[in-house]
């Protein structure tokens, strides 16, 4: 449904998006993840036809976003970073206006506005002036605006910004509900959002794609390098030596746990190795008391940090091609 | 066409809730009413004095009071418009740029033409609404003056008002599309409209090429013949060129918003 080929966008000598390629299948939710300033908004703006690409192409439903801009615009709903609201309009007259400029036929307009109000859960605010709404409601009006014409492709730039936790869950559910019949791209820098809503994740940093995969695979990919937490009663020095001697251990970090003389060691293993049994054997073999031993899975946050920090970004091309 | 109407409708509803329209329109009406009364009083006084002189045996000076009153009034309306019309359009694009709503318009399936013309016709409608009450003065003149002011003068005068107004609206829209700050846009268009006004004074007496060129640029220079009931082609071409040129530039400015980083 969405096909991005070798897309680059520069502003003067600053490259915001650097030769990125990815595709989104029909009905899929793609998460666009990256720190602020990574190029997420720029990519979305190119996809909506708001900005022209410097080189490369982007196609939506087979139409080039630049050459067939009108065809593309007919098929997309777009929520920019700041919801594009007219503050002196009421919610329903605003949505009616958007439906008009999105070419919704007159006989369907009222029904579509009602449906969008319902989906965004703002039906009770329909006659309120937009300027009187709270930040969270404004964001939801922005969301309603993006779906009022029932577009094939929905592009959401940080859709949950400014919402309270309950609203965030509602919006995520709304987005999940839209998938299947709609193709969705959403950007965020909030990681749980991606693991909860998206089928696939594109991690982008400094304009380059550093990983494309499902949230599960991304977690799995680095799970082998997970850390193990060991709680032991032992002398610090000998514990450190004993653990460091195990083959496959990359790093040992020891903290003391209160006055009881118990220590907590965090062992970082090399990728793909599960050292839990070796560690247990070593600790017990030394005659120390083992209180706890468990693996700590790398969270998406940590994967994200690993991928977006300098040393992990060395082989982005290889990772991007993994998909 | 539907897109154009949607934009037009949105702009009109915006005007009717915006403080700008509620400030500018009444000020225009109050100023024009004050000046109409003043000119009318002057006219009545002048004609009274003239008839007194005639009764004292002097020859009656041929003096068309109604024409003089309407001519002076419409000429003054032109000057008021130079100051007030810029205020109507200063926010027309700059506000959308600031609010980010331009991004909505530019990613919707409507053409730049529909955006530009929709907005333009809306500002024109507001302008006509602002001017319309002054027709009451014309009606008053027709009801009470003897002889009635000539049709030619009224028609020419209002055509002039319309052309001058549309020119200022078109220039104002263009300048509004250049900046995110509507005060800057307002000051720019006010500055240009005043510049195009005073340029006539500076060039007033000269006969050189520069003086003549400057005279040609002066807005009121081309407006005044209309007020005298003279519909001359130079004036029509002058205003039409400004209007088309400014609308064309607005189109380009809207198009360029896609290319720049908002």
XYZ file of C-alpha atoms in Angstrom:
585
model
C 0.000 0.000 0.000
C 2.845 2.337 0.855
C 6.111 1.994 -0.976
C 9.095 4.157 -0.056
C 12.187 3.790 -2.207
C 15.527 5.357 -1.407
C 13.927 8.529 -0.108
C 16.108 11.480 0.773
C 15.056 14.899 1.952
C 17.552 17.665 2.545
C 17.036 21.174 3.790
C 19.982 23.093 2.448
C 23.030 21.102 3.499
C 21.175 19.381 6.326
C 19.878 15.932 5.472
C 16.747 15.178 7.456
C 15.967 11.859 5.806
C 18.783 9.875 4.298
C 18.048 7.193 1.684
C 15.339 5.323 3.497
C 13.276 2.512 2.026
C 10.406 0.633 3.540
C 6.973 -0.592 2.651
C 3.697 -1.007 4.442
C 1.199 -3.689 3.504
C -2.497 -3.101 3.266
C -4.199 -3.205 6.643
C -0.973 -3.042 8.566
C -0.010 -0.672 11.364
C 3.542 0.527 10.999
C 5.226 2.273 13.891
C 7.761 4.907 13.131
C 10.054 5.118 16.070
C 12.902 7.452 16.732
C 14.192 10.187 18.957
C 13.061 13.738 18.382
C 14.581 15.148 15.225
C 15.209 11.727 13.702
C 13.261 12.518 10.540
C 9.866 11.040 11.376
C 7.844 14.162 10.715
C 9.767 14.923 7.537
C 9.106 11.415 6.191
C 5.414 11.760 6.947
C 5.261 15.145 5.311
C 6.804 13.712 2.171
C 4.256 10.890 2.212
C 1.373 13.359 2.458
C 2.725 15.473 -0.372
C 3.329 18.419 1.921
C 7.054 18.351 1.225
C 8.696 17.164 -1.984
C 11.433 14.580 -1.678
C 14.944 15.588 -2.700
C 15.589 12.195 -4.286
C 13.857 8.844 -4.252
C 10.193 8.020 -4.563
C 7.246 7.353 -2.339
C 4.067 5.722 -3.564
C 0.727 5.359 -1.878
C -1.736 2.903 -3.404
C 0.445 2.928 -6.512
C 0.340 6.712 -6.922
C 3.492 8.751 -6.664
C 3.153 11.284 -3.864
C 4.633 14.003 -6.015
C 3.413 13.292 -9.556
C -0.066 12.148 -8.546
C -0.363 14.262 -5.445
C -4.105 14.764 -5.871
C -4.803 11.022 -6.078
C -2.675 10.463 -2.999
C -4.332 13.264 -1.070
C -7.737 11.746 -1.821
C -6.639 8.544 -0.112
C -4.916 9.760 3.014
C -5.941 11.081 6.380
C -3.238 12.982 8.152
C -2.784 14.168 11.691
C 0.233 16.474 11.797
C 2.331 16.998 14.909
C 0.190 19.952 15.929
C -3.459 19.169 15.214
C -4.575 21.574 12.459
C -7.583 23.070 14.191
C -9.623 26.212 13.630
C -10.083 27.426 17.169
C -13.186 29.494 16.546
C -15.164 26.648 15.007
C -17.244 24.115 16.869
C -16.078 20.521 16.749
C -18.848 19.375 14.419
C -18.621 22.353 12.040
C -14.872 21.814 11.859
C -15.295 18.153 10.981
C -17.958 19.095 8.452
C -15.488 21.504 6.840
C -12.768 18.855 6.703
C -15.237 16.374 5.202
C -16.029 18.956 2.517
C -12.433 19.614 1.525
C -11.784 15.869 1.568
C -14.506 15.382 -1.051
C -16.966 13.452 1.076
C -20.229 13.450 -0.905
C -22.893 15.728 0.581
C -25.309 12.912 1.374
C -22.709 11.020 3.396
C -21.217 13.974 5.185
C -23.407 14.084 8.278
C -23.050 10.351 8.823
C -19.273 10.483 8.448
C -18.982 13.375 10.909
C -21.092 11.464 13.430
C -18.990 8.356 12.936
C -15.730 10.250 13.412
C -17.054 11.941 16.542
C -18.051 8.574 17.877
C -14.751 6.896 17.087
C -12.724 9.646 18.680
C -15.134 9.653 21.644
C -15.906 13.343 21.404
C -19.614 13.159 20.610
C -20.439 15.022 23.824
C -18.191 17.919 22.742
C -19.645 18.278 19.265
C -21.119 21.734 19.801
C -18.227 23.151 21.749
C -15.802 25.664 20.361
C -12.470 24.016 19.731
C -10.595 26.724 21.611
C -12.476 25.803 24.782
C -11.337 22.174 24.680
C -8.483 20.764 26.739
C -5.252 19.616 25.104
C -6.366 15.997 25.101
C -9.680 16.777 23.455
C -8.003 18.932 20.844
C -5.753 16.013 20.022
C -8.793 13.791 19.620
C -10.488 16.299 17.355
C -7.290 16.170 15.293
C -7.613 12.411 15.173
C -11.277 12.609 14.163
C -10.252 14.972 11.379
C -7.836 12.373 10.020
C -10.516 9.681 9.769
C -13.626 11.680 8.896
C -13.417 10.801 5.197
C -12.663 7.129 5.866
C -9.321 7.193 4.032
C -7.423 4.081 2.942
C -4.218 5.305 4.499
C -3.985 7.091 7.827
C -0.821 8.926 8.783
C -0.576 9.953 12.406
C 2.282 12.046 13.722
C 2.523 11.363 17.442
C -1.181 10.704 17.944
C -1.071 10.248 21.721
C 0.862 13.374 22.637
C -0.850 15.359 25.353
C -3.331 12.679 26.315
C -3.806 11.285 29.792
C -3.168 7.560 30.365
C -6.819 6.627 29.996
C -7.132 8.571 26.749
C -3.908 7.036 25.474
C -5.389 3.575 25.900
C -8.575 4.668 24.159
C -6.661 6.136 21.251
C -4.520 3.026 20.928
C -7.626 0.887 20.855
C -9.136 3.191 18.267
C -6.032 2.860 16.104
C -6.030 -0.907 16.477
C -9.699 -0.951 15.539
C -8.945 0.977 12.366
C -6.311 -1.488 11.208
C -7.345 -4.156 8.758
C -9.596 -1.916 6.730
C -7.059 0.938 6.870
C -3.328 1.092 6.465
C -1.776 3.119 9.234
C 1.572 4.751 9.828
C 2.097 6.311 13.196
C 5.149 7.956 14.626
C 6.082 8.106 18.234
C 8.972 8.275 20.590
C 7.037 6.418 23.243
C 8.105 2.821 23.005
C 5.326 0.884 24.701
C 3.043 2.494 22.178
C 4.806 0.669 19.409
C 4.825 -2.722 21.078
C 1.144 -2.321 21.927
C -0.248 -1.086 18.651
C 2.056 -1.797 15.761
C 2.487 -4.827 13.555
C 5.870 -3.650 12.431
C 8.379 -1.084 13.597
C 10.750 1.102 11.655
C 13.389 2.526 13.949
C 14.874 5.655 12.521
C 17.751 7.710 13.807
C 19.403 10.748 12.271
C 17.492 10.225 9.079
C 18.558 6.621 8.634
C 16.658 3.422 9.241
C 18.423 1.367 11.879
C 15.960 -1.512 12.104
C 12.748 -2.781 10.561
C 10.979 -5.660 12.236
C 8.056 -6.743 14.354
C 8.201 -5.544 17.949
C 8.499 -9.192 19.085
C 11.431 -9.922 16.799
C 13.208 -6.775 17.830
C 12.916 -7.883 21.417
C 14.001 -11.424 20.540
C 16.881 -10.262 18.420
C 18.655 -8.840 21.394
C 17.255 -11.089 24.063
C 20.287 -13.390 23.999
C 22.379 -10.543 25.194
C 20.080 -10.168 28.133
C 21.214 -9.552 31.594
C 20.946 -11.834 34.546
C 20.307 -10.678 38.036
C 21.853 -12.726 40.825
C 21.267 -12.129 44.509
C 23.943 -13.808 46.596
C 25.502 -13.694 50.042
C 29.215 -13.611 49.262
C 32.331 -11.463 49.557
C 32.221 -8.856 46.838
C 35.701 -9.365 45.420
C 35.494 -13.132 45.078
C 31.976 -12.938 43.657
C 33.134 -10.555 40.971
C 36.079 -12.815 40.074
C 33.990 -15.963 40.095
C 31.372 -14.495 37.787
C 33.858 -12.861 35.459
C 35.567 -16.192 34.899
C 32.480 -17.755 33.349
C 32.959 -17.819 29.616
C 30.516 -15.646 27.748
C 30.249 -13.011 30.450
C 30.745 -9.546 29.101
C 30.303 -7.405 32.149
C 29.617 -7.812 35.842
C 28.176 -5.140 38.001
C 27.827 -5.604 41.746
C 25.732 -3.600 44.143
C 25.317 -4.178 47.818
C 21.826 -4.798 49.089
C 21.367 -3.341 52.556
C 23.293 -4.380 55.639
C 22.779 -8.132 55.494
C 25.867 -8.535 53.333
C 23.834 -9.647 50.406
C 24.959 -8.541 46.987
C 23.140 -8.117 43.739
C 25.199 -8.883 40.698
C 24.020 -7.933 37.242
C 25.716 -10.086 34.671
C 25.674 -9.084 31.053
C 26.144 -12.013 28.737
C 27.325 -12.057 25.173
C 24.682 -12.222 22.519
C 22.865 -15.520 22.136
C 24.158 -17.126 25.301
C 22.047 -18.181 28.232
C 24.372 -18.354 31.212
C 21.849 -18.883 33.942
C 22.744 -22.504 34.708
C 26.512 -21.821 34.685
C 26.083 -18.931 37.062
C 23.935 -20.993 39.394
C 26.468 -23.817 39.361
C 29.354 -21.467 40.052
C 27.631 -19.712 42.953
C 26.481 -22.917 44.581
C 29.878 -24.510 43.938
C 31.505 -21.752 45.950
C 29.192 -22.544 48.820
C 27.515 -19.120 48.708
C 23.876 -18.671 49.507
C 21.892 -18.034 46.324
C 18.736 -16.061 46.969
C 17.588 -15.194 43.512
C 18.591 -15.681 39.931
C 16.610 -14.404 36.978
C 17.071 -13.106 33.496
C 16.172 -9.521 32.737
C 14.776 -9.146 29.262
C 15.900 -6.108 27.415
C 12.952 -3.808 27.126
C 12.139 -2.108 23.886
C 13.558 1.033 25.458
C 16.930 -0.567 25.805
C 16.866 -2.037 22.328
C 15.953 1.341 21.056
C 18.771 2.990 22.941
C 21.206 0.357 21.732
C 20.135 0.822 18.158
C 20.161 4.565 18.235
C 23.445 5.045 20.031
C 26.545 5.448 17.964
C 28.153 1.965 18.124
C 24.959 0.131 17.295
C 24.320 2.370 14.310
C 27.388 1.114 12.526
C 25.627 -1.483 10.458
C 22.249 0.061 9.763
C 22.119 -1.049 6.157
C 22.404 -4.671 7.083
C 19.640 -4.409 9.610
C 17.383 -2.496 7.320
C 17.744 -5.166 4.707
C 16.677 -7.774 7.224
C 13.153 -7.070 6.116
C -15.722 23.985 -7.332
C -16.896 22.198 -4.207
C -13.514 22.729 -2.612
C -13.625 26.410 -3.435
C -17.064 26.713 -1.869
C -15.925 24.845 1.246
C -13.029 27.268 1.701
C -15.293 30.245 1.005
C -17.817 29.054 3.545
C -15.163 28.451 6.172
C -13.649 31.901 5.622
C -17.017 33.619 5.856
C -17.894 31.902 9.104
C -14.459 32.873 10.360
C -15.037 36.516 9.476
C -18.272 36.573 11.374
C -16.687 35.398 14.575
C -13.446 37.286 14.158
C -12.924 40.498 16.066
C -11.248 42.036 13.016
C -14.464 42.268 11.019
C -16.366 43.569 14.015
C -13.783 46.298 14.511
C -13.113 47.315 10.922
C -16.634 47.369 9.492
C -18.153 49.657 12.168
C -15.169 52.010 12.035
C -15.558 52.287 8.295
C -19.277 52.958 8.618
C -18.844 55.562 11.349
C -16.116 57.398 9.427
C -18.061 57.369 6.185
C -21.214 58.556 7.958
C -19.370 61.423 9.629
C -17.803 62.560 6.386
C -21.026 62.192 4.400
C -22.809 64.422 6.887
C -19.994 66.934 6.757
C -19.999 67.122 2.970
C -23.760 67.257 2.901
C -23.808 70.138 5.385
C -21.138 71.956 3.368
C -23.094 71.365 0.188
C -26.325 72.634 1.658
C -24.554 75.695 3.026
C -22.869 76.405 -0.295
C -26.082 76.049 -2.252
C -27.914 78.255 0.277
C -25.276 80.954 -0.087
C -25.421 80.658 -3.838
C -29.173 81.106 -3.864
C -28.855 84.064 -1.494
C -26.444 85.703 -3.902
C -28.802 84.992 -6.742
C -31.663 86.680 -4.865
C -29.503 89.733 -4.255
C -29.494 90.204 -7.967
C -26.175 88.566 -8.864
C -26.032 85.945 -11.523
C -26.635 82.449 -10.232
C -23.457 80.419 -10.463
C -24.172 77.059 -12.052
C -23.386 74.725 -9.200
C -24.314 71.063 -9.042
C -24.423 70.424 -5.308
C -25.524 66.740 -5.347
C -22.715 65.798 -7.728
C -20.185 67.683 -5.644
C -21.343 66.012 -2.427
C -21.293 62.492 -3.875
C -17.995 63.089 -5.645
C -16.309 64.364 -2.497
C -17.809 61.553 -0.454
C -16.705 58.738 -2.776
C -13.284 60.243 -3.116
C -12.937 60.228 0.638
C -14.179 56.626 0.843
C -11.187 55.715 -1.324
C -8.838 57.266 1.213
C -10.505 55.472 4.125
C -10.219 52.194 2.222
C -6.472 52.643 1.875
C -6.242 52.506 5.651
C -8.893 49.953 6.529
C -8.909 47.304 3.782
C -5.420 46.034 4.700
C -6.802 45.036 8.097
C -9.343 42.690 6.512
C -6.826 40.411 4.835
C -3.825 40.526 7.134
C -4.703 37.256 8.835
C -6.049 35.376 5.855
C -2.980 33.159 5.327
C -0.641 34.116 8.153
C -3.065 32.837 10.751
C -3.389 29.490 8.986
C 0.350 29.197 8.751
C 0.773 29.961 12.421
C -1.942 27.533 13.527
C -0.664 24.780 11.252
C -3.982 24.543 9.435
C -2.251 25.342 6.165
C -0.828 21.836 6.426
C -4.374 20.483 6.499
C -5.392 22.498 3.430
C -2.279 21.614 1.465
C -2.623 17.887 2.131
C -6.312 17.825 1.222
C -7.570 17.000 -2.262
C -8.162 20.623 -3.204
C -6.067 22.679 -5.575
C -4.146 25.803 -4.693
C -6.546 27.695 -6.946
C -9.483 26.628 -4.862
C -7.762 27.756 -1.680
C -6.674 31.112 -3.094
C -9.928 31.958 -4.854
C -12.098 30.683 -2.008
C -10.310 32.993 0.374
C -10.293 35.825 -2.108
C -14.029 35.697 -2.780
C -14.698 35.532 0.944
C -12.693 38.685 1.598
C -14.458 40.307 -1.343
C -17.830 39.402 0.152
C -16.864 40.929 3.467
C -15.710 44.034 1.645
C -19.028 44.333 -0.176
C -20.873 43.879 3.111
C -18.779 46.718 4.501
C -19.501 49.023 1.554
C -23.163 48.170 1.095
C -24.618 50.398 3.856
C -23.191 53.493 2.121
C -25.723 52.874 -0.636
C -28.210 54.324 1.855
C -26.582 57.720 1.335
C -27.109 57.412 -2.376
C -30.736 56.516 -1.779
C -30.985 59.534 0.509
C -29.578 61.795 -2.167
C -31.975 60.430 -4.734
C -34.879 60.979 -2.394
C -34.038 64.474 -1.232
C -31.750 66.287 -3.605
C -32.717 68.414 -6.561
C -31.385 67.633 -9.115
C -30.570 63.996 -8.292
C -26.891 63.099 -8.644
C -26.128 61.679 -12.090
C -26.238 57.901 -12.406
C -23.000 57.930 -14.238
C -21.196 59.388 -11.259
C -22.697 56.916 -8.826
C -22.001 53.886 -11.035
C -18.478 55.038 -11.858
C -17.785 55.876 -8.241
C -18.876 52.505 -6.928
C -17.016 50.687 -9.685
C -13.946 52.617 -8.533
C -14.569 51.698 -4.897
C -14.870 48.055 -5.882
C -11.722 48.048 -8.018
C -9.679 49.850 -5.394
C -10.964 47.533 -2.687
C -10.322 44.357 -4.666
C -6.816 45.549 -5.493
C -6.052 46.166 -1.842
C -7.558 42.803 -0.872
C -5.484 40.974 -3.461
C -2.250 42.686 -2.426
C -3.110 42.105 1.226
C -3.752 38.395 0.683
C -0.441 38.006 -1.064
C 1.499 39.699 1.713
C -0.368 37.647 4.292
C 0.798 34.494 2.550
C 4.409 35.563 3.009
C 4.538 35.595 6.779
C 3.308 33.724 9.811
C 2.764 36.960 11.658
C -0.454 38.728 10.797
C 0.688 42.009 12.328
C 3.693 42.001 10.020
C 1.388 41.221 7.103
C -0.948 44.040 8.121
C 1.859 46.563 8.477
C 3.344 45.533 5.135
C 0.122 45.939 3.199
C -0.746 49.158 4.992
C 2.722 50.452 4.166
C 2.414 49.512 0.515
C -1.064 50.929 0.157
C 0.046 54.233 1.718
C 3.160 54.252 -0.424
C 1.048 53.800 -3.535
C -1.024 56.702 -2.284
C 1.686 59.255 -1.477
C 3.713 58.375 -4.537
C 1.177 60.455 -6.441
C 1.901 63.535 -4.329
C 5.635 63.306 -4.780
C 5.328 62.836 -8.475
C 2.491 65.336 -8.609
C 4.172 68.177 -10.432
C 7.022 66.521 -12.285
C 6.983 65.848 -15.970
C 9.956 63.513 -16.342
C 9.763 59.801 -17.076
C 10.197 58.896 -13.404
C 7.519 61.289 -12.254
C 5.135 59.937 -14.852
C 5.909 56.363 -13.935
C 5.307 57.133 -10.284
C 2.082 58.867 -11.162
C 1.024 55.810 -13.036
C 1.609 53.682 -9.948
C -0.422 55.889 -7.645
C -3.625 54.144 -6.632
C -5.821 57.187 -6.105
C -4.599 58.753 -9.311
C -6.501 56.005 -11.077
C -9.328 55.988 -8.606
C -10.308 59.651 -8.886
C -11.538 59.583 -12.510
C -14.061 56.901 -11.520
C -15.377 59.170 -8.782
C -15.954 61.888 -11.360
C -17.983 59.397 -13.320
C -15.283 58.802 -15.895
C -14.703 55.122 -16.549
C -11.392 55.204 -18.350
C -9.582 52.229 -19.784
C -6.231 53.135 -18.251
C -7.770 52.841 -14.819
C -9.489 49.555 -15.625
C -6.258 48.085 -16.930
C -4.316 49.461 -13.996
C -6.539 47.864 -11.374
C -7.047 44.650 -13.327
C -3.272 44.215 -13.658
C -2.740 44.716 -9.952
C -5.510 42.251 -9.125
C -4.325 39.514 -11.469
C -0.700 40.031 -10.563
C -1.390 39.876 -6.824
C -3.599 36.788 -7.132
C -0.974 35.092 -9.245
C 1.710 35.891 -6.676
C -0.551 34.579 -3.910
C -0.836 31.320 -5.840
C 2.917 31.080 -6.056
C 3.279 31.891 -2.370
C 0.799 29.172 -1.402
C 2.576 26.710 -3.656
C 5.902 27.624 -2.104
C 4.600 26.806 1.381
C 4.954 23.195 0.392
C 8.591 23.658 -0.399
C 9.684 25.545 2.618
C 9.877 24.140 6.041
C 6.790 25.392 7.841
